[in-house]
PDB file of C-alpha atoms in Angstrom:
ATOM      1  CA  UNK A   1     -13.229  19.571   5.306  1.00  0.00           C
ATOM      2  CA  UNK A   2     -14.800  18.686   8.499  1.00  0.00           C
ATOM      3  CA  UNK A   3     -15.987  20.599  11.514  1.00  0.00           C
ATOM      4  CA  UNK A   4     -15.798  18.282  14.606  1.00  0.00           C
ATOM      5  CA  UNK A   5     -14.466  20.138  17.794  1.00  0.00           C
ATOM      6  CA  UNK A   6     -14.518  16.923  19.778  1.00  0.00           C
ATOM      7  CA  UNK A   7     -11.788  15.249  17.604  1.00  0.00           C
ATOM      8  CA  UNK A   8      -8.104  15.503  18.202  1.00  0.00           C
ATOM      9  CA  UNK A   9      -4.956  13.118  17.749  1.00  0.00           C
ATOM     10  CA  UNK A  10      -2.154  13.014  19.940  1.00  0.00           C
ATOM     11  CA  UNK A  11       1.085  11.669  18.396  1.00  0.00           C
ATOM     12  CA  UNK A  12       4.405  10.670  20.239  1.00  0.00           C
ATOM     13  CA  UNK A  13       7.360  12.669  18.490  1.00  0.00           C
ATOM     14  CA  UNK A  14      10.640  10.385  18.539  1.00  0.00           C
ATOM     15  CA  UNK A  15       9.516   6.918  17.422  1.00  0.00           C
ATOM     16  CA  UNK A  16       6.223   7.970  15.736  1.00  0.00           C
ATOM     17  CA  UNK A  17       6.372  11.146  13.921  1.00  0.00           C
ATOM     18  CA  UNK A  18      10.272  11.530  13.541  1.00  0.00           C
ATOM     19  CA  UNK A  19      13.252   9.062  13.944  1.00  0.00           C
ATOM     20  CA  UNK A  20      15.783  11.134  16.036  1.00  0.00           C
ATOM     21  CA  UNK A  21      19.474  10.191  15.555  1.00  0.00           C
ATOM     22  CA  UNK A  22      22.625  11.887  16.492  1.00  0.00           C
ATOM     23  CA  UNK A  23      20.947  15.217  17.205  1.00  0.00           C
ATOM     24  CA  UNK A  24      18.916  15.301  14.137  1.00  0.00           C
ATOM     25  CA  UNK A  25      15.282  14.165  13.044  1.00  0.00           C
ATOM     26  CA  UNK A  26      13.832  12.961   9.875  1.00  0.00           C
ATOM     27  CA  UNK A  27      10.101  12.247   9.348  1.00  0.00           C
ATOM     28  CA  UNK A  28       8.908   8.709   9.221  1.00  0.00           C
ATOM     29  CA  UNK A  29       7.533   7.557   5.802  1.00  0.00           C
ATOM     30  CA  UNK A  30       3.962   8.852   5.625  1.00  0.00           C
ATOM     31  CA  UNK A  31       4.085  11.378   8.565  1.00  0.00           C
ATOM     32  CA  UNK A  32       4.077  14.385   6.310  1.00  0.00           C
ATOM     33  CA  UNK A  33       0.907  12.919   4.558  1.00  0.00           C
ATOM     34  CA  UNK A  34      -0.522  12.132   8.097  1.00  0.00           C
ATOM     35  CA  UNK A  35      -0.096  15.817   9.156  1.00  0.00           C
ATOM     36  CA  UNK A  36      -1.623  16.912   5.803  1.00  0.00           C
ATOM     37  CA  UNK A  37      -4.598  14.846   6.150  1.00  0.00           C
ATOM     38  CA  UNK A  38      -5.214  15.928   9.738  1.00  0.00           C
ATOM     39  CA  UNK A  39      -5.018  19.532   8.694  1.00  0.00           C
ATOM     40  CA  UNK A  40      -7.460  19.066   5.688  1.00  0.00           C
ATOM     41  CA  UNK A  41      -9.984  17.239   8.004  1.00  0.00           C
ATOM     42  CA  UNK A  42      -9.676  20.121  10.674  1.00  0.00           C
ATOM     43  CA  UNK A  43      -8.499  17.533  13.151  1.00  0.00           C
ATOM     44  CA  UNK A  44      -5.863  19.110  15.509  1.00  0.00           C
ATOM     45  CA  UNK A  45      -2.460  17.357  15.901  1.00  0.00           C
ATOM     46  CA  UNK A  46      -1.024  17.333  19.369  1.00  0.00           C
ATOM     47  CA  UNK A  47       2.482  16.232  20.114  1.00  0.00           C
ATOM     48  CA  UNK A  48       3.277  14.701  23.472  1.00  0.00           C
ATOM     49  CA  UNK A  49       7.087  14.318  24.119  1.00  0.00           C
ATOM     50  CA  UNK A  50       9.643  14.217  26.829  1.00  0.00           C
ATOM     51  CA  UNK A  51      12.141  15.854  24.433  1.00  0.00           C
ATOM     52  CA  UNK A  52      12.932  19.465  25.426  1.00  0.00           C
ATOM     53  CA  UNK A  53      10.453  21.963  23.597  1.00  0.00           C
ATOM     54  CA  UNK A  54      13.391  24.001  21.906  1.00  0.00           C
ATOM     55  CA  UNK A  55      14.477  20.729  20.237  1.00  0.00           C
ATOM     56  CA  UNK A  56      11.232  19.538  19.117  1.00  0.00           C
ATOM     57  CA  UNK A  57      10.547  23.113  17.711  1.00  0.00           C
ATOM     58  CA  UNK A  58      13.670  23.437  15.765  1.00  0.00           C
ATOM     59  CA  UNK A  59      13.271  19.906  14.357  1.00  0.00           C
ATOM     60  CA  UNK A  60       9.664  20.803  13.544  1.00  0.00           C
ATOM     61  CA  UNK A  61      10.651  23.963  11.660  1.00  0.00           C
ATOM     62  CA  UNK A  62      13.447  22.246   9.860  1.00  0.00           C
ATOM     63  CA  UNK A  63      11.122  19.458   8.620  1.00  0.00           C
ATOM     64  CA  UNK A  64       8.683  22.034   7.670  1.00  0.00           C
ATOM     65  CA  UNK A  65       5.886  20.572   9.876  1.00  0.00           C
ATOM     66  CA  UNK A  66       5.530  23.145  12.651  1.00  0.00           C
ATOM     67  CA  UNK A  67       2.584  24.907  10.907  1.00  0.00           C
ATOM     68  CA  UNK A  68       0.753  21.590  11.313  1.00  0.00           C
ATOM     69  CA  UNK A  69       1.233  20.848  14.970  1.00  0.00           C
ATOM     70  CA  UNK A  70      -1.651  22.496  16.813  1.00  0.00           C
ATOM     71  CA  UNK A  71      -0.194  21.881  20.327  1.00  0.00           C
ATOM     72  CA  UNK A  72       3.216  20.742  21.484  1.00  0.00           C
ATOM     73  CA  UNK A  73       3.780  19.352  25.100  1.00  0.00           C
ATOM     74  CA  UNK A  74       7.135  18.828  25.631  1.00  0.00           C
ATOM     75  CA  UNK A  75       9.637  18.426  28.348  1.00  0.00           C
ATOM     76  CA  UNK A  76       9.433  17.145  31.857  1.00  0.00           C
ATOM     77  CA  UNK A  77       5.609  16.805  32.195  1.00  0.00           C
ATOM     78  CA  UNK A  78       3.292  14.098  33.420  1.00  0.00           C
ATOM     79  CA  UNK A  79       2.038  12.409  30.273  1.00  0.00           C
ATOM     80  CA  UNK A  80      -0.743  10.853  32.051  1.00  0.00           C
ATOM     81  CA  UNK A  81      -1.940  14.119  33.485  1.00  0.00           C
ATOM     82  CA  UNK A  82      -1.425  16.048  30.194  1.00  0.00           C
ATOM     83  CA  UNK A  83      -3.545  13.234  28.295  1.00  0.00           C
ATOM     84  CA  UNK A  84      -6.339  13.380  30.918  1.00  0.00           C
ATOM     85  CA  UNK A  85      -6.671  17.113  30.550  1.00  0.00           C
ATOM     86  CA  UNK A  86      -6.733  16.873  26.770  1.00  0.00           C
ATOM     87  CA  UNK A  87      -9.428  14.145  27.028  1.00  0.00           C
ATOM     88  CA  UNK A  88     -11.444  16.482  28.949  1.00  0.00           C
ATOM     89  CA  UNK A  89     -11.227  18.911  26.095  1.00  0.00           C
ATOM     90  CA  UNK A  90     -11.498  16.533  23.152  1.00  0.00           C
ATOM     91  CA  UNK A  91     -14.091  13.590  23.663  1.00  0.00           C
ATOM     92  CA  UNK A  92     -12.796  11.819  20.894  1.00  0.00           C
ATOM     93  CA  UNK A  93      -9.069  11.948  21.635  1.00  0.00           C
ATOM     94  CA  UNK A  94      -6.952   9.332  20.195  1.00  0.00           C
ATOM     95  CA  UNK A  95      -3.090   8.705  20.905  1.00  0.00           C
ATOM     96  CA  UNK A  96      -0.743   7.063  18.573  1.00  0.00           C
ATOM     97  CA  UNK A  97       2.570   5.970  20.024  1.00  0.00           C
ATOM     98  CA  UNK A  98       5.429   3.683  19.290  1.00  0.00           C
ATOM     99  CA  UNK A  99       6.319   2.210  22.722  1.00  0.00           C
ATOM    100  CA  UNK A 100       4.771   0.087  25.347  1.00  0.00           C
ATOM    101  CA  UNK A 101       5.260   2.834  27.789  1.00  0.00           C
ATOM    102  CA  UNK A 102       3.288   5.268  25.827  1.00  0.00           C
ATOM    103  CA  UNK A 103       0.416   2.959  25.324  1.00  0.00           C
ATOM    104  CA  UNK A 104       0.153   2.288  28.793  1.00  0.00           C
ATOM    105  CA  UNK A 105       0.116   5.981  29.767  1.00  0.00           C
ATOM    106  CA  UNK A 106      -2.771   6.602  27.388  1.00  0.00           C
ATOM    107  CA  UNK A 107      -4.779   3.681  28.795  1.00  0.00           C
ATOM    108  CA  UNK A 108      -4.050   5.179  32.383  1.00  0.00           C
ATOM    109  CA  UNK A 109      -5.523   8.429  31.235  1.00  0.00           C
ATOM    110  CA  UNK A 110      -8.486   6.775  29.765  1.00  0.00           C
ATOM    111  CA  UNK A 111      -7.463   7.563  26.144  1.00  0.00           C
ATOM    112  CA  UNK A 112      -8.060   5.330  23.233  1.00  0.00           C
ATOM    113  CA  UNK A 113      -4.459   4.283  22.171  1.00  0.00           C
ATOM    114  CA  UNK A 114      -3.167   2.809  18.866  1.00  0.00           C
ATOM    115  CA  UNK A 115       0.396   1.722  18.385  1.00  0.00           C
ATOM    116  CA  UNK A 116       2.804   2.495  15.483  1.00  0.00           C
ATOM    117  CA  UNK A 117       5.137  -0.333  14.800  1.00  0.00           C
ATOM    118  CA  UNK A 118       7.295   1.635  12.446  1.00  0.00           C
ATOM    119  CA  UNK A 119       9.209   3.082  15.057  1.00  0.00           C
ATOM    120  CA  UNK A 120      10.930  -0.192  16.302  1.00  0.00           C
ATOM    121  CA  UNK A 121       8.576  -1.689  18.887  1.00  0.00           C
ATOM    122  CA  UNK A 122       6.633  -4.883  17.506  1.00  0.00           C
ATOM    123  CA  UNK A 123       3.232  -4.938  16.855  1.00  0.00           C
ATOM    124  CA  UNK A 124       2.617  -7.775  19.096  1.00  0.00           C
ATOM    125  CA  UNK A 125       4.399  -5.907  22.130  1.00  0.00           C
ATOM    126  CA  UNK A 126       2.049  -2.819  21.555  1.00  0.00           C
ATOM    127  CA  UNK A 127      -0.870  -5.053  21.227  1.00  0.00           C
ATOM    128  CA  UNK A 128       0.068  -6.550  24.595  1.00  0.00           C
ATOM    129  CA  UNK A 129       0.392  -3.195  26.202  1.00  0.00           C
ATOM    130  CA  UNK A 130      -3.259  -2.521  25.126  1.00  0.00           C
ATOM    131  CA  UNK A 131      -3.021  -0.897  21.780  1.00  0.00           C
ATOM    132  CA  UNK A 132      -6.677  -0.753  20.128  1.00  0.00           C
ATOM    133  CA  UNK A 133      -4.715  -1.714  17.045  1.00  0.00           C
ATOM    134  CA  UNK A 134      -1.474  -1.370  15.649  1.00  0.00           C
ATOM    135  CA  UNK A 135      -0.470   0.657  12.442  1.00  0.00           C
ATOM    136  CA  UNK A 136       2.455  -0.510  10.414  1.00  0.00           C
ATOM    137  CA  UNK A 137       2.540   2.912   8.426  1.00  0.00           C
ATOM    138  CA  UNK A 138       1.336   6.448   8.621  1.00  0.00           C
ATOM    139  CA  UNK A 139      -0.900   7.844   6.107  1.00  0.00           C
ATOM    140  CA  UNK A 140      -2.975  10.671   5.095  1.00  0.00           C
ATOM    141  CA  UNK A 141      -6.423   9.014   6.591  1.00  0.00           C
ATOM    142  CA  UNK A 142      -4.479   8.324   9.990  1.00  0.00           C
ATOM    143  CA  UNK A 143      -6.316  11.272  12.075  1.00  0.00           C
ATOM    144  CA  UNK A 144      -9.799  10.397  10.650  1.00  0.00           C
ATOM    145  CA  UNK A 145      -9.450   6.687  11.128  1.00  0.00           C
ATOM    146  CA  UNK A 146      -8.293   6.845  14.824  1.00  0.00           C
ATOM    147  CA  UNK A 147     -10.928   9.381  15.863  1.00  0.00           C
ATOM    148  CA  UNK A 148     -14.118   7.463  14.367  1.00  0.00           C
ATOM    149  CA  UNK A 149     -17.091   7.556  16.366  1.00  0.00           C
ATOM    150  CA  UNK A 150     -17.428   3.651  16.070  1.00  0.00           C
ATOM    151  CA  UNK A 151     -14.168   3.143  17.691  1.00  0.00           C
ATOM    152  CA  UNK A 152     -15.242   5.100  20.758  1.00  0.00           C
ATOM    153  CA  UNK A 153     -18.427   3.224  21.015  1.00  0.00           C
ATOM    154  CA  UNK A 154     -17.031  -0.317  20.769  1.00  0.00           C
ATOM    155  CA  UNK A 155     -13.967   0.325  23.159  1.00  0.00           C
ATOM    156  CA  UNK A 156     -16.133   1.910  25.974  1.00  0.00           C
ATOM    157  CA  UNK A 157     -14.482   5.321  25.534  1.00  0.00           C
ATOM    158  CA  UNK A 158     -17.669   6.548  24.410  1.00  0.00           C
ATOM    159  CA  UNK A 159     -17.860  10.412  23.625  1.00  0.00           C
ATOM    160  CA  UNK A 160     -19.538  12.235  26.671  1.00  0.00           C
TER     161      UNK A 160
END
């Protein structure tokens, strides 16, 4: 287990962790392992979504992942402001999202952004939006990989 209070990972909900369809949701392949890996590494997982909190909470409970989400920021909130506030708290904050808009918002907040192409948006499109790199699948080491110190040094988002 790691003990680095500067690390955290922010994940989009629909399109990154879950696929929402007709009022239901299912985890993307590897999402369960990614959440477990983050927990084992003591890296908080924060969800940032425009979906209503009640809906996200209900899906998270049904999918049995609610206890692995440290913070859920949901509803009609300014994602850039929310990411900027989180970055002030976690100097090695990384964002993983599945749309060009999510990647762009993370950059506007000064947060290191990674794309997830499993949610439907192409890797090429996510890279064009500024993703540091694009992940085609979620796995157990996700949180560790996207919060590595060397990434922050190389990107200019060096930990303060």
